[in-house]
Short mmCIF file of C-alpha atoms in Angstrom, two decimals:
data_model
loop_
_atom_site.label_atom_id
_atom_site.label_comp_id
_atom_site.label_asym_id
_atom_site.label_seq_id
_atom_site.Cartn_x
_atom_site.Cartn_y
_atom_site.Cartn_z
CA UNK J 1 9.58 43.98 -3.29
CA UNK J 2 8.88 44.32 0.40
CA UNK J 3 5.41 43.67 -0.44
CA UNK J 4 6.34 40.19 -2.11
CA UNK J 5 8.25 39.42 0.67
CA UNK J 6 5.42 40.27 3.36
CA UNK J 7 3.06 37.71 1.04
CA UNK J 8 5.52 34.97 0.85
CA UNK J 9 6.03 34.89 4.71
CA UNK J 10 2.59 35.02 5.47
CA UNK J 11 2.16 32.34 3.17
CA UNK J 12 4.32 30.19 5.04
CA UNK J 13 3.05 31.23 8.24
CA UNK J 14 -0.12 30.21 7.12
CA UNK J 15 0.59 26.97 6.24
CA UNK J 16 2.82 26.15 9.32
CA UNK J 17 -0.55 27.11 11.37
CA UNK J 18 -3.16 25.02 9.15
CA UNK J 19 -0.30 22.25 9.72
CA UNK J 20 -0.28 22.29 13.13
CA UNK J 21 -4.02 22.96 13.21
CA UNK J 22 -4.64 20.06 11.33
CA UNK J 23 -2.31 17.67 13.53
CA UNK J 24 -4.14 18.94 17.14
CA UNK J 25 -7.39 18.04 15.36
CA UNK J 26 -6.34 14.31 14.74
CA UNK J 27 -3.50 13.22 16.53
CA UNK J 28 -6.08 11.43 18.83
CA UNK J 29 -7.40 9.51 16.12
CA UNK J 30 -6.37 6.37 15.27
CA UNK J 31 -6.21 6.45 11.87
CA UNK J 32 -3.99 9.17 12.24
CA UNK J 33 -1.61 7.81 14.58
CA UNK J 34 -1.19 4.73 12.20
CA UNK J 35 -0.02 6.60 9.80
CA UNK J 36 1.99 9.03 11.67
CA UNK J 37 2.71 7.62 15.37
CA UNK J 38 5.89 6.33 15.81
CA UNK J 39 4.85 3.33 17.64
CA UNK J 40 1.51 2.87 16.15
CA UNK J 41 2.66 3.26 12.66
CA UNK J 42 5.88 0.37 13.30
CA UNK J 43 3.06 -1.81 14.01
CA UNK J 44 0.96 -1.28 11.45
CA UNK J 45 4.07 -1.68 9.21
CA UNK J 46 5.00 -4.93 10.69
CA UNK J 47 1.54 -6.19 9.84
CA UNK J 48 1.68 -4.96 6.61
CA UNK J 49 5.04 -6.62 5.71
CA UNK J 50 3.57 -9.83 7.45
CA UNK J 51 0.78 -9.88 5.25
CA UNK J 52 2.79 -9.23 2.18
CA UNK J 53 5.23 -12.17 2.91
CA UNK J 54 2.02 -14.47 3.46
CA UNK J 55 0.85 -13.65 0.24
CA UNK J 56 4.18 -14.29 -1.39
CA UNK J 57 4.41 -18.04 0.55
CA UNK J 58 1.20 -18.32 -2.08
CA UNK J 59 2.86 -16.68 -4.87
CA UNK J 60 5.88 -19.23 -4.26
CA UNK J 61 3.70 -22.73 -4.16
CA UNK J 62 2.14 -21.59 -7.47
CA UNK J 63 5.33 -20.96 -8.67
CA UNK J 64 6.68 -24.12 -7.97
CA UNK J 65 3.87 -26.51 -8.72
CA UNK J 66 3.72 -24.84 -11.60
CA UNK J 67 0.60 -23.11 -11.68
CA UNK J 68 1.83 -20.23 -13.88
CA UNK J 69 3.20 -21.97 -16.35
CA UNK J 70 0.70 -22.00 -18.58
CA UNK J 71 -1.27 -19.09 -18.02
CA UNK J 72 -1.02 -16.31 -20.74
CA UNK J 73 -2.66 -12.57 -19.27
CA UNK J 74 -4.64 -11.89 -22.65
CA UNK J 75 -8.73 -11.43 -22.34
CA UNK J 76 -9.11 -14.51 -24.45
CA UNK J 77 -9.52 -17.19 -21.59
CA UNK J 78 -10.37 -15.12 -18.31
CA UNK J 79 -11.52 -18.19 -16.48
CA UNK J 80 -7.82 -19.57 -16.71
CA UNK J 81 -6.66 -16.44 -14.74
CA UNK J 82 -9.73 -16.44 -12.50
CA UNK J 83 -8.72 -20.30 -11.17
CA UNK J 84 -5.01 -18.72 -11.02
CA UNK J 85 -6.56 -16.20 -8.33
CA UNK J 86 -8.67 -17.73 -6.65
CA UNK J 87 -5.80 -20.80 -5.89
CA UNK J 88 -3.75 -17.71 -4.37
CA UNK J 89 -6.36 -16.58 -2.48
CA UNK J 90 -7.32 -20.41 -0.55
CA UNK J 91 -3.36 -20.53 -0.32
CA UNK J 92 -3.12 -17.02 1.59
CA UNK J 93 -6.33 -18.74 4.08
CA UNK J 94 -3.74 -21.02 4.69
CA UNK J 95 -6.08 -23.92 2.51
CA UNK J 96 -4.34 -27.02 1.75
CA UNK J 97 -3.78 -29.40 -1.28
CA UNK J 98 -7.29 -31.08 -0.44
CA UNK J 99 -8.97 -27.30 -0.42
CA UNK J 100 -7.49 -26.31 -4.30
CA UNK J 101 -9.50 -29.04 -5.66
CA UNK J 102 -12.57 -27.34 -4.83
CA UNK J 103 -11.59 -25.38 -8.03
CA UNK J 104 -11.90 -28.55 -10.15
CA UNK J 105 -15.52 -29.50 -8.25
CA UNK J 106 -16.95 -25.96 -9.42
CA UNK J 107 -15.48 -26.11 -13.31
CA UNK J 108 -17.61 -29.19 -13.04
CA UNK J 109 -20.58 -27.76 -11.87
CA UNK B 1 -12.56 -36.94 10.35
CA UNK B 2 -14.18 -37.06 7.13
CA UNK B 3 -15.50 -33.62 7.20
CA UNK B 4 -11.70 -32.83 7.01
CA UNK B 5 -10.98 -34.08 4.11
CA UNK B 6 -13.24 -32.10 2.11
CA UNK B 7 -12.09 -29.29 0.22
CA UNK B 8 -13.44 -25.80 1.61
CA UNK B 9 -14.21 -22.94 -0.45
CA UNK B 10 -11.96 -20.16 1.31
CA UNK B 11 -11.35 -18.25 -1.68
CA UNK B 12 -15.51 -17.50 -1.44
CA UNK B 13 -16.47 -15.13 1.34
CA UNK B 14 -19.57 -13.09 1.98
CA UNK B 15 -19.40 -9.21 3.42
CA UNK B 16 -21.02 -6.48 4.22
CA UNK B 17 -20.29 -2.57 3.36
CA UNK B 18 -20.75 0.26 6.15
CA UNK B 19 -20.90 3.19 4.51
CA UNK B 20 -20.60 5.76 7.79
CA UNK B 21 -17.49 5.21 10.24
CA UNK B 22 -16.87 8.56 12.58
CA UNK B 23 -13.09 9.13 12.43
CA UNK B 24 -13.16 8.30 16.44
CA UNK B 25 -14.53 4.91 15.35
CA UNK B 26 -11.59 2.27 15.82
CA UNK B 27 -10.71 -0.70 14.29
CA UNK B 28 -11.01 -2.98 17.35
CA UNK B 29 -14.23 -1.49 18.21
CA UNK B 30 -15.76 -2.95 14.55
CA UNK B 31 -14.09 -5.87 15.23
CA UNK B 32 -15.33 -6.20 18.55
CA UNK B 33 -19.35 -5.44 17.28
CA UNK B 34 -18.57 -8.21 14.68
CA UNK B 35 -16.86 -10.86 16.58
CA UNK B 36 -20.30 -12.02 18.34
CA UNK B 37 -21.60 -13.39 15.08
CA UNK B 38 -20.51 -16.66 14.01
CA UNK B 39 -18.17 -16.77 10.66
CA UNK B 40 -17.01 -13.60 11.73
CA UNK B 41 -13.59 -13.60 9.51
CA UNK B 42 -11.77 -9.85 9.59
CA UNK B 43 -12.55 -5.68 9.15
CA UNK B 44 -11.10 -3.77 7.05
CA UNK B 45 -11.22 -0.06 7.37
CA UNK B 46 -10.88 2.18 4.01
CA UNK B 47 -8.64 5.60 4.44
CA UNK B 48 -10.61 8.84 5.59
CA UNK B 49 -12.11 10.94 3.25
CA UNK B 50 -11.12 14.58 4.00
CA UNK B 51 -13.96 15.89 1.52
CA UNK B 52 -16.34 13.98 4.28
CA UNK B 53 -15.08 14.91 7.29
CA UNK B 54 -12.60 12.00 7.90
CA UNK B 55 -15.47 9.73 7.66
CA UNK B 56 -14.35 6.24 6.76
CA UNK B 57 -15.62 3.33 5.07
CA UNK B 58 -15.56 -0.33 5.99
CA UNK B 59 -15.89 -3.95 4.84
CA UNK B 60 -16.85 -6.99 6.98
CA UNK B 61 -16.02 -10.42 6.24
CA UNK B 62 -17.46 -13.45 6.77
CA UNK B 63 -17.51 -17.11 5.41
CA UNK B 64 -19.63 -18.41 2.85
CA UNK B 65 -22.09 -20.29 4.74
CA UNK B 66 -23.33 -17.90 7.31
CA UNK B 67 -26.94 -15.68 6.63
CA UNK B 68 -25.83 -12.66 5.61
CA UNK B 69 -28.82 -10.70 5.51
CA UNK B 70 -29.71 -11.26 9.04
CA UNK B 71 -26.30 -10.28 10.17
CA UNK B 72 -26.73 -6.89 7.97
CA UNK B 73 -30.47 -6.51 9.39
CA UNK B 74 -28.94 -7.23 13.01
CA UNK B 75 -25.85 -4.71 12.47
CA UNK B 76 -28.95 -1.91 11.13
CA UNK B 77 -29.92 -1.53 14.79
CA UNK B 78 -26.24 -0.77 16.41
CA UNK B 79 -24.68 2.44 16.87
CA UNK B 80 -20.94 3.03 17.35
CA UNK B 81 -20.42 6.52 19.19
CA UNK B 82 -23.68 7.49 18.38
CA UNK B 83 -22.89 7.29 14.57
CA UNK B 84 -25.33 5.40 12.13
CA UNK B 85 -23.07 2.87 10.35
CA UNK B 86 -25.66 2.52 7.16
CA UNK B 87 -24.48 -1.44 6.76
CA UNK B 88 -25.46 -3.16 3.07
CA UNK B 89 -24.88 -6.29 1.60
CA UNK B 90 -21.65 -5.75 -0.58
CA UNK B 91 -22.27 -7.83 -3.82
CA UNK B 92 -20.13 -10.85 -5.23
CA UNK B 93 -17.60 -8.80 -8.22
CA UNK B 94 -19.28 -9.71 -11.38
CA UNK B 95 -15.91 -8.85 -13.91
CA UNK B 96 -13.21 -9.54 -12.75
CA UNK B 97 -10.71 -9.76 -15.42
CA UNK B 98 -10.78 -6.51 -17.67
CA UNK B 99 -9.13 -5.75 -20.61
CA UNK B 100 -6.75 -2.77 -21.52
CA UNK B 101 -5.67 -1.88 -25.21
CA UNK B 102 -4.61 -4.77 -27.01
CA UNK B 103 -1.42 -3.25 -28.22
CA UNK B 104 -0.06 -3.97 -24.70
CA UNK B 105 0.67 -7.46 -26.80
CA UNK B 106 2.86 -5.74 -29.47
CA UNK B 107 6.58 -6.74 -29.14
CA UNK B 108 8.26 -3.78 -28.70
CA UNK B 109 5.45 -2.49 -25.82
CA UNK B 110 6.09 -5.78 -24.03
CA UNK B 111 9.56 -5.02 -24.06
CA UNK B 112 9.33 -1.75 -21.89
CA UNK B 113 6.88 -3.39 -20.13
CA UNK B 114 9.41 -6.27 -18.82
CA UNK B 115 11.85 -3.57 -18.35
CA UNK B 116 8.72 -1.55 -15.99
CA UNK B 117 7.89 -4.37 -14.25
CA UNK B 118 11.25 -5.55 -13.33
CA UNK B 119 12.06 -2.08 -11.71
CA UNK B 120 8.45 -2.15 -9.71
CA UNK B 121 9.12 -5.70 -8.69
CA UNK B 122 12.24 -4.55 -7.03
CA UNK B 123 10.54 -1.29 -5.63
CA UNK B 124 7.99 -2.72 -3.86
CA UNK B 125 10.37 -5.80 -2.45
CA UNK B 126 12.44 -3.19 -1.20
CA UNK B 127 9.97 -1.54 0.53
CA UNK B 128 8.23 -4.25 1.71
CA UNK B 129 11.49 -6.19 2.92
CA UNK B 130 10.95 -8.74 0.66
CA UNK B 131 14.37 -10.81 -0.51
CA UNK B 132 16.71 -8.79 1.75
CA UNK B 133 20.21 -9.27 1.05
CA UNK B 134 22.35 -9.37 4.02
CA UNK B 135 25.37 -7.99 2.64
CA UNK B 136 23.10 -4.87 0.27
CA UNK B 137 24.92 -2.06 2.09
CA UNK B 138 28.31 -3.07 1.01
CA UNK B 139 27.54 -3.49 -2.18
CA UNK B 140 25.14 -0.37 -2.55
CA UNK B 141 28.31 1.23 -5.16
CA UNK B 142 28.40 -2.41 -6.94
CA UNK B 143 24.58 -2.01 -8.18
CA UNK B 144 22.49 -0.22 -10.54
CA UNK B 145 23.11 -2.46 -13.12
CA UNK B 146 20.11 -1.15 -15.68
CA UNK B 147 18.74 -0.48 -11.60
CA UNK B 148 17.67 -3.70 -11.35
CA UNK B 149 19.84 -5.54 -8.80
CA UNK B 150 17.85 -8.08 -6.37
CA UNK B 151 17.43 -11.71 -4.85
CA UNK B 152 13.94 -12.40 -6.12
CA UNK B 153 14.31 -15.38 -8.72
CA UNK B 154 11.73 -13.55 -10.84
CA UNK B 155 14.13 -10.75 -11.69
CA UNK B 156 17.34 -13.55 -12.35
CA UNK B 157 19.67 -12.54 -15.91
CA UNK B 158 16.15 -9.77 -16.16
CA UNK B 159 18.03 -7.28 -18.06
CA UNK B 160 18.89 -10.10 -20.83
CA UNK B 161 15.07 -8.63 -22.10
CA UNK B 162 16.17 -5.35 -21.49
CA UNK B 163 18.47 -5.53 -24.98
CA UNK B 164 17.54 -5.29 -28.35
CA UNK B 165 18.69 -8.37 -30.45
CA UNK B 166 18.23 -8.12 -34.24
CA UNK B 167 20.13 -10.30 -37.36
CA UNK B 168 20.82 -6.55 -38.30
CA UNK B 169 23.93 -7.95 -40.17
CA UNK B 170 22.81 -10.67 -42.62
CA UNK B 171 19.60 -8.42 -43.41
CA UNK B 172 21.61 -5.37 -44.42
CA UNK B 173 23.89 -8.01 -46.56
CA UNK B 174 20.35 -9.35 -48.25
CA UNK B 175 19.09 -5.98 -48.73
CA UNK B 176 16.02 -6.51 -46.16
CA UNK B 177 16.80 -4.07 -43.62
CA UNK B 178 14.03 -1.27 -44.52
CA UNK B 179 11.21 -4.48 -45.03
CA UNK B 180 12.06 -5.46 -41.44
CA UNK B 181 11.44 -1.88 -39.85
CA UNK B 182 8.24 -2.58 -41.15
CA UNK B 183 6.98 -5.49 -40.15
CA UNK B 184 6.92 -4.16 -36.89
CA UNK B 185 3.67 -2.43 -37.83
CA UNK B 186 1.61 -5.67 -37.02
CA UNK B 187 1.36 -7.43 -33.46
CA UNK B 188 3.29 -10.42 -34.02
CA UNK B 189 3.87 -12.25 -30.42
CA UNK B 190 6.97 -13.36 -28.48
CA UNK B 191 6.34 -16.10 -25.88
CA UNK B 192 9.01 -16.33 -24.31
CA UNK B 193 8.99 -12.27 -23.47
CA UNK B 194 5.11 -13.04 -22.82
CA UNK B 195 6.14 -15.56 -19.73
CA UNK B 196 8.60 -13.46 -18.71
CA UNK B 197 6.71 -10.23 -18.24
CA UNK B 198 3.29 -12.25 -17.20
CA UNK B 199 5.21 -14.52 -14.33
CA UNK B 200 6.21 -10.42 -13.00
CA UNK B 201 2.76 -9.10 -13.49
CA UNK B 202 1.27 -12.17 -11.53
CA UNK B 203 3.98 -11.60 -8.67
CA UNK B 204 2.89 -7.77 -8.38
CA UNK B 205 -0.76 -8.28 -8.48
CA UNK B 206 -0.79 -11.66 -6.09
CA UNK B 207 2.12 -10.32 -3.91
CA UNK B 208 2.00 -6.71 -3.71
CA UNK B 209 -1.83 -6.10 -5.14
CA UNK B 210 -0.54 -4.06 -7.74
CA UNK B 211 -2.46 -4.43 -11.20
CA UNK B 212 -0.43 -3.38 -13.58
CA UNK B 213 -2.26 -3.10 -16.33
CA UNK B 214 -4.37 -0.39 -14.92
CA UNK B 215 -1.52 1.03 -13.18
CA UNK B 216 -3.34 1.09 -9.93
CA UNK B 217 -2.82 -0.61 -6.85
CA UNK B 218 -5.33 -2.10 -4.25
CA UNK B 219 -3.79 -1.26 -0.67
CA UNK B 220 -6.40 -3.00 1.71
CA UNK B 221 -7.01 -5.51 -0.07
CA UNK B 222 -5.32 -8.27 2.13
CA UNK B 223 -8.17 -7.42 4.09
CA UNK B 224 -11.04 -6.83 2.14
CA UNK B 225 -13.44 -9.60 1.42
CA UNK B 226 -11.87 -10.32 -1.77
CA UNK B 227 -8.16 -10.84 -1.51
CA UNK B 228 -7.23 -11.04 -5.33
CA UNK B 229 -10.31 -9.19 -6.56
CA UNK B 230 -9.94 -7.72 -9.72
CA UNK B 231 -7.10 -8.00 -12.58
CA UNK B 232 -6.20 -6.41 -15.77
CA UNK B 233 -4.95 -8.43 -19.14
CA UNK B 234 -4.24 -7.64 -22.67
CA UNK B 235 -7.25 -7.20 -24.80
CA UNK B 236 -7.94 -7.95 -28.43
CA UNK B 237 -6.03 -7.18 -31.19
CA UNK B 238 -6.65 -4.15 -32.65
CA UNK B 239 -8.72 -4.51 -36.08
CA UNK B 240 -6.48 -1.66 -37.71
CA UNK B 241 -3.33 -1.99 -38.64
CA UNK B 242 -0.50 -0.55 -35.48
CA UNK B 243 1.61 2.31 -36.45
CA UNK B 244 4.78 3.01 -34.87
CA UNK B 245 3.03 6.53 -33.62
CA UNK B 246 0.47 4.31 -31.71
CA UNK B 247 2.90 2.14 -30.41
CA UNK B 248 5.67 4.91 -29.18
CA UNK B 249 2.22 6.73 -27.25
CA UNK B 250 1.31 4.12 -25.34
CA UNK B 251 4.52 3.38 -24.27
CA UNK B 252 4.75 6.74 -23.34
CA UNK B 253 1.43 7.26 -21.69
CA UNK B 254 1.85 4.00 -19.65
CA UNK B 255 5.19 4.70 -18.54
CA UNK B 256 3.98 8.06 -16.79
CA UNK B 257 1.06 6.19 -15.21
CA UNK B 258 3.45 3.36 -13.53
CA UNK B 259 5.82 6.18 -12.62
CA UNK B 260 4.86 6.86 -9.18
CA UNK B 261 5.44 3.18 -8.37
CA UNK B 262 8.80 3.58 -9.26
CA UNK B 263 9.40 6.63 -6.81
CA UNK B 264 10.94 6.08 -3.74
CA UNK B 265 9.14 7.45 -0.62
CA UNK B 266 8.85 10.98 -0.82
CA UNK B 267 9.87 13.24 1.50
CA UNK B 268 10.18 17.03 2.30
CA UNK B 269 13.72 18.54 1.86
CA UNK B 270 14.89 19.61 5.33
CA UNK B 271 15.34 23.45 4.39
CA UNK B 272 11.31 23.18 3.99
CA UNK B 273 10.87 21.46 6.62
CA UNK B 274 12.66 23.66 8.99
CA UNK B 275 10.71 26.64 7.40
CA UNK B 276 7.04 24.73 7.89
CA UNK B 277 8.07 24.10 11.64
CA UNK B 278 9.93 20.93 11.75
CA UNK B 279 10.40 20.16 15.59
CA UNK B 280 14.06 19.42 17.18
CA UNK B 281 13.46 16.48 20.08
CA UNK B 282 15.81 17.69 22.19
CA UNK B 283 14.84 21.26 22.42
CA UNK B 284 10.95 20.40 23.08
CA UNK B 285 12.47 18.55 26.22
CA UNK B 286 14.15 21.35 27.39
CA UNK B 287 11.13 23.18 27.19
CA UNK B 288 9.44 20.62 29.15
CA UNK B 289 11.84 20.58 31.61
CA UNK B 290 11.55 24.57 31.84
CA UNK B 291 7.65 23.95 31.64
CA UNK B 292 7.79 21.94 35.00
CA UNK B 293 10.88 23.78 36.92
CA UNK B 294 8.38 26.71 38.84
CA UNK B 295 10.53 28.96 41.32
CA UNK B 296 7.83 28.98 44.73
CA UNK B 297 10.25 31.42 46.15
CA UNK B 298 14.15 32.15 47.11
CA UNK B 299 15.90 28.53 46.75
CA UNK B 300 12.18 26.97 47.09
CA UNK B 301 11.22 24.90 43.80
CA UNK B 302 8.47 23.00 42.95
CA UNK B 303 8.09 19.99 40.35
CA UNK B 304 4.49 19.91 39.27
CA UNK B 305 4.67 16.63 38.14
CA UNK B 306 5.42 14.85 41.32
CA UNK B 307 4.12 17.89 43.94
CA UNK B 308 8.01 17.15 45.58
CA UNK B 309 10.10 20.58 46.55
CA UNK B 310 13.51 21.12 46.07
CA UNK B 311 16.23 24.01 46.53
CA UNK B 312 17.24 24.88 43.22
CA UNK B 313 16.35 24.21 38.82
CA UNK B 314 19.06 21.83 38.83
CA UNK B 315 18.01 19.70 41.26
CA UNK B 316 14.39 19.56 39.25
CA UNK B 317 15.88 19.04 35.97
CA UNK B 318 18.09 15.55 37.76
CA UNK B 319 14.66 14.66 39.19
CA UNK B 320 12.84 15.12 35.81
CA UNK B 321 15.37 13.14 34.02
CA UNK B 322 15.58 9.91 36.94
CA UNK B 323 12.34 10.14 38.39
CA UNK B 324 10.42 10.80 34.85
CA UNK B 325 12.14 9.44 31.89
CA UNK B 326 8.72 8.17 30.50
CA UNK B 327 7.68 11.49 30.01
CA UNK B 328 10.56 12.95 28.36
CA UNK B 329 9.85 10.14 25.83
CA UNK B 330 6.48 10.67 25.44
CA UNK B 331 7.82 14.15 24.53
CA UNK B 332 10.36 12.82 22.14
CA UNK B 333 7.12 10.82 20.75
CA UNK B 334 5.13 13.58 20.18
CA UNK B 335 8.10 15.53 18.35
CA UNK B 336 8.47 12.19 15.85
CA UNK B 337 4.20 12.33 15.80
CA UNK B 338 4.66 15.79 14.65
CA UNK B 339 7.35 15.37 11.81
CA UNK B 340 6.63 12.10 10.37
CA UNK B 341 2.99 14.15 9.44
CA UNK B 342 5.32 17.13 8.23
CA UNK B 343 7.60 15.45 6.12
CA UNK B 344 4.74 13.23 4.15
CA UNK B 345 4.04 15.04 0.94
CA UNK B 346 1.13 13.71 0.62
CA UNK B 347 -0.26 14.55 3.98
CA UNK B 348 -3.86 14.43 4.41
CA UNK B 349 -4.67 18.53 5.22
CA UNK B 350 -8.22 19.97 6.19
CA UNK B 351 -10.53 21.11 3.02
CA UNK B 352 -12.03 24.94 2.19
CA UNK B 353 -9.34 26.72 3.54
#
């Protein structure tokens, strides 16, 4: 009993060390501090979240000029869905009207 | 003017892979070595591996018309801190749509699937602060309606889909009841639950670069070369005949995969916590404080920080707290440092120990 008792606190003990090992070892790196750093990690957050909501403005104009409405997510016409993407991505580069018809110019091609 | 009036291709980019980042490496310091060539457009940095040494990966972008192997040939003869980068052209993605099982089309599959979807729509929104609703906190006892409960327009009269409608009635009066159970065996299509559940999939995967699908998500990608890389889509349908078996296993199978998008951040219970060495802010100051209070001799104190003298620990510890409130926050900021690393389950730890 005392014996099982013993292992589980030096279990924890151990951990608690390799925990606070581990955190001396990289708290001066940044990736580290991103993740964990108060500071550091609210700003990677906020650019993050800023990123996201760009990339639903683009989600939004597709929406509402109607760019989904006829696509269908079945393997049978994966060039459909490609165009679909590839308008999201020129509207998250902040392209215009004029820069989606560069999709038309290539279907050409 | 002209020139501005023709379309650009921004959606094509051209990049190239570093294999080798030392952890000390930063971000700014990539972006700095790849700022002096022209079409320069952003880094992004991949998480450290712990199985090689915290080493990260990278991906540099650049527009379409610039000479991309004579950037990669130039970038072959830079060191960052002395480590060897090992830059490559990274190659245009030659699939990009990819097909999963086919019986992702069946009816009754698509139906859990709009029900999935719905739920990680408003899981990710929430976490993201997407579609906010001022008043949320008052309502927080009015929700969890089916737990879907949001502003997005995507998830509006949602749960409609969630139901089962059947003429259950008039087939039991024409004796058809059993015949219908069974012609659930072949894929027949809905399109209006089709639209439904692909205008959500589309959302996830352009907003939150989360393919559903595969069940995976792509984290960097709003700043890897390709923005909306790769995507996932219902395949063929299958030659042999569905069973109600196959049907009720993949529902089952994919619902385990999505489940850890449905989780909300997880975090260590505080009795764990306490027991792995959680730190309390206020009591690391006071050891600061005792840290930098040193007794010279009788009623002679010293405050290492500033070299100043005074007659007694309470006279340091009103000094400390005027004179050098930046460093008790620093403290504070290293005790937050400290337990936002404890409390993430999924803490990166050290390997072969």
């Amino acid at each position: 009993e005392i014996a099982v008792q013993r292992y589980k606190d030096y279990k924890i003990e151990h951990r608690r060390q390799q925990l606070s090992e581990f955190f001396v070892a990289h708290k001066d790196e940044e990736w580290f501090k991103v993740k964990y750093h108060p500071e550091d990690s609210t700003r990677r957050q906020e650019e993050v979240f800023a990123g996201v909501r760009n990339r639903l403005q683009a989600f939004m104009y597709l929406l509402e000029t109607k760019w989904l409405e006829s696509i269908m997510l079945d393997i049978d016409k994966p060039d459909d869905i490609i165009r679909l993407l590839d308008a999201a991505v020129i509207k998250m580069e902040g392209g215009t009207d004029t820069d989606l018809k560069i999709l038309d110019m290539e279907s050409e091609d | 003017p002209l020139k501005s009036t023709k379309p650009r291709p921004l959606h094509k980019t051209l990049s190239i892979f570093l294999r080798n980042l030392a952890p000390s490496i930063t971000k700014q310091e990539v972006e700095a070595m790849c700022k002096r060539f022209p079409g320069y457009i952003r880094v992004a940095l991949s998480e450290p591996q712990p199985e090689r040494k915290f080493f990260r990966r990278g991906w540099v972008t650049f527009s379409r018309d610039v000479n991309i192997k004579e950037i990669c040939w130039n970038l072959n003869n830079i060191r960052l801190r002395d480590c060897e980068m090992g830059p490559i052209v990274n190659r245009d993605l030659q699939r990009r749509i990819r097909p999963v099982n086919g019986i992702a089309a069946h009816k009754q599959v698509m139906k859990n699937d709009i029900s999935l979807a719905a739920r990680v729509v408003c899981n990710l929104d929430r976490q993201r602060h997407l579609w906010l609703d001022p008043g949320a906190e008052k309502k927080e006892k009015t929700k969890l309606k089916f737990g879907v409960d949001s502003r997005n327009p995507l998830l509006k009269n949602i749960t409609d889909y969630f139901i089962d409608e059947m003429s259950a009635e008039e087939e039991e009066l024409i004796g058809k009841a059993e015949e219908a159970e069974k012609s659930e065996s072949t894929i027949d299509r809905d399109n209006t639950l089709c639209q439904v559940l692909d205008k959500m999939i589309l959302y996830l995967r352009i907003v939150h670069s989360l393919d559903f699908y595969n069940a995976s998500d792509y984290p960097l990608e709003d700043e890897m070369p390709n923005r909306c890389g790769i995507m996932h889509c219902r395949g063929p349908t299958p030659i042999n005949p569905v069973s109600q078996e196959d049907v009720t296993e993949f529902v089952k199978t994919f619902s385990e995969k999505i489940e850890p998008f449905l989780q909300v951040d997880e975090k260590l219970t505080e009795d764990d916590a306490i027991s792995l060495g959680k730190k309390d802010p206020e009591a690391e100051v006071e050891k600061f404080i005792l840290a930098n209070t040193q007794e010279l001799a009788k009623d002679k104190w010293l405050c290492p920080l500033s070299g100043k003298k005074f007659k007694g620990p309470d006279f340091i510890r009103k000094h400390l707290m005027n004179k050098h409130c930046e460093k008790l926050d620093e403290v504070r900021a290293e005790v937050a440092y400290f337990n936002n690393y404890l409390l993430d389950l999924r803490r990166p730890v050290a390997q072969d120990q």
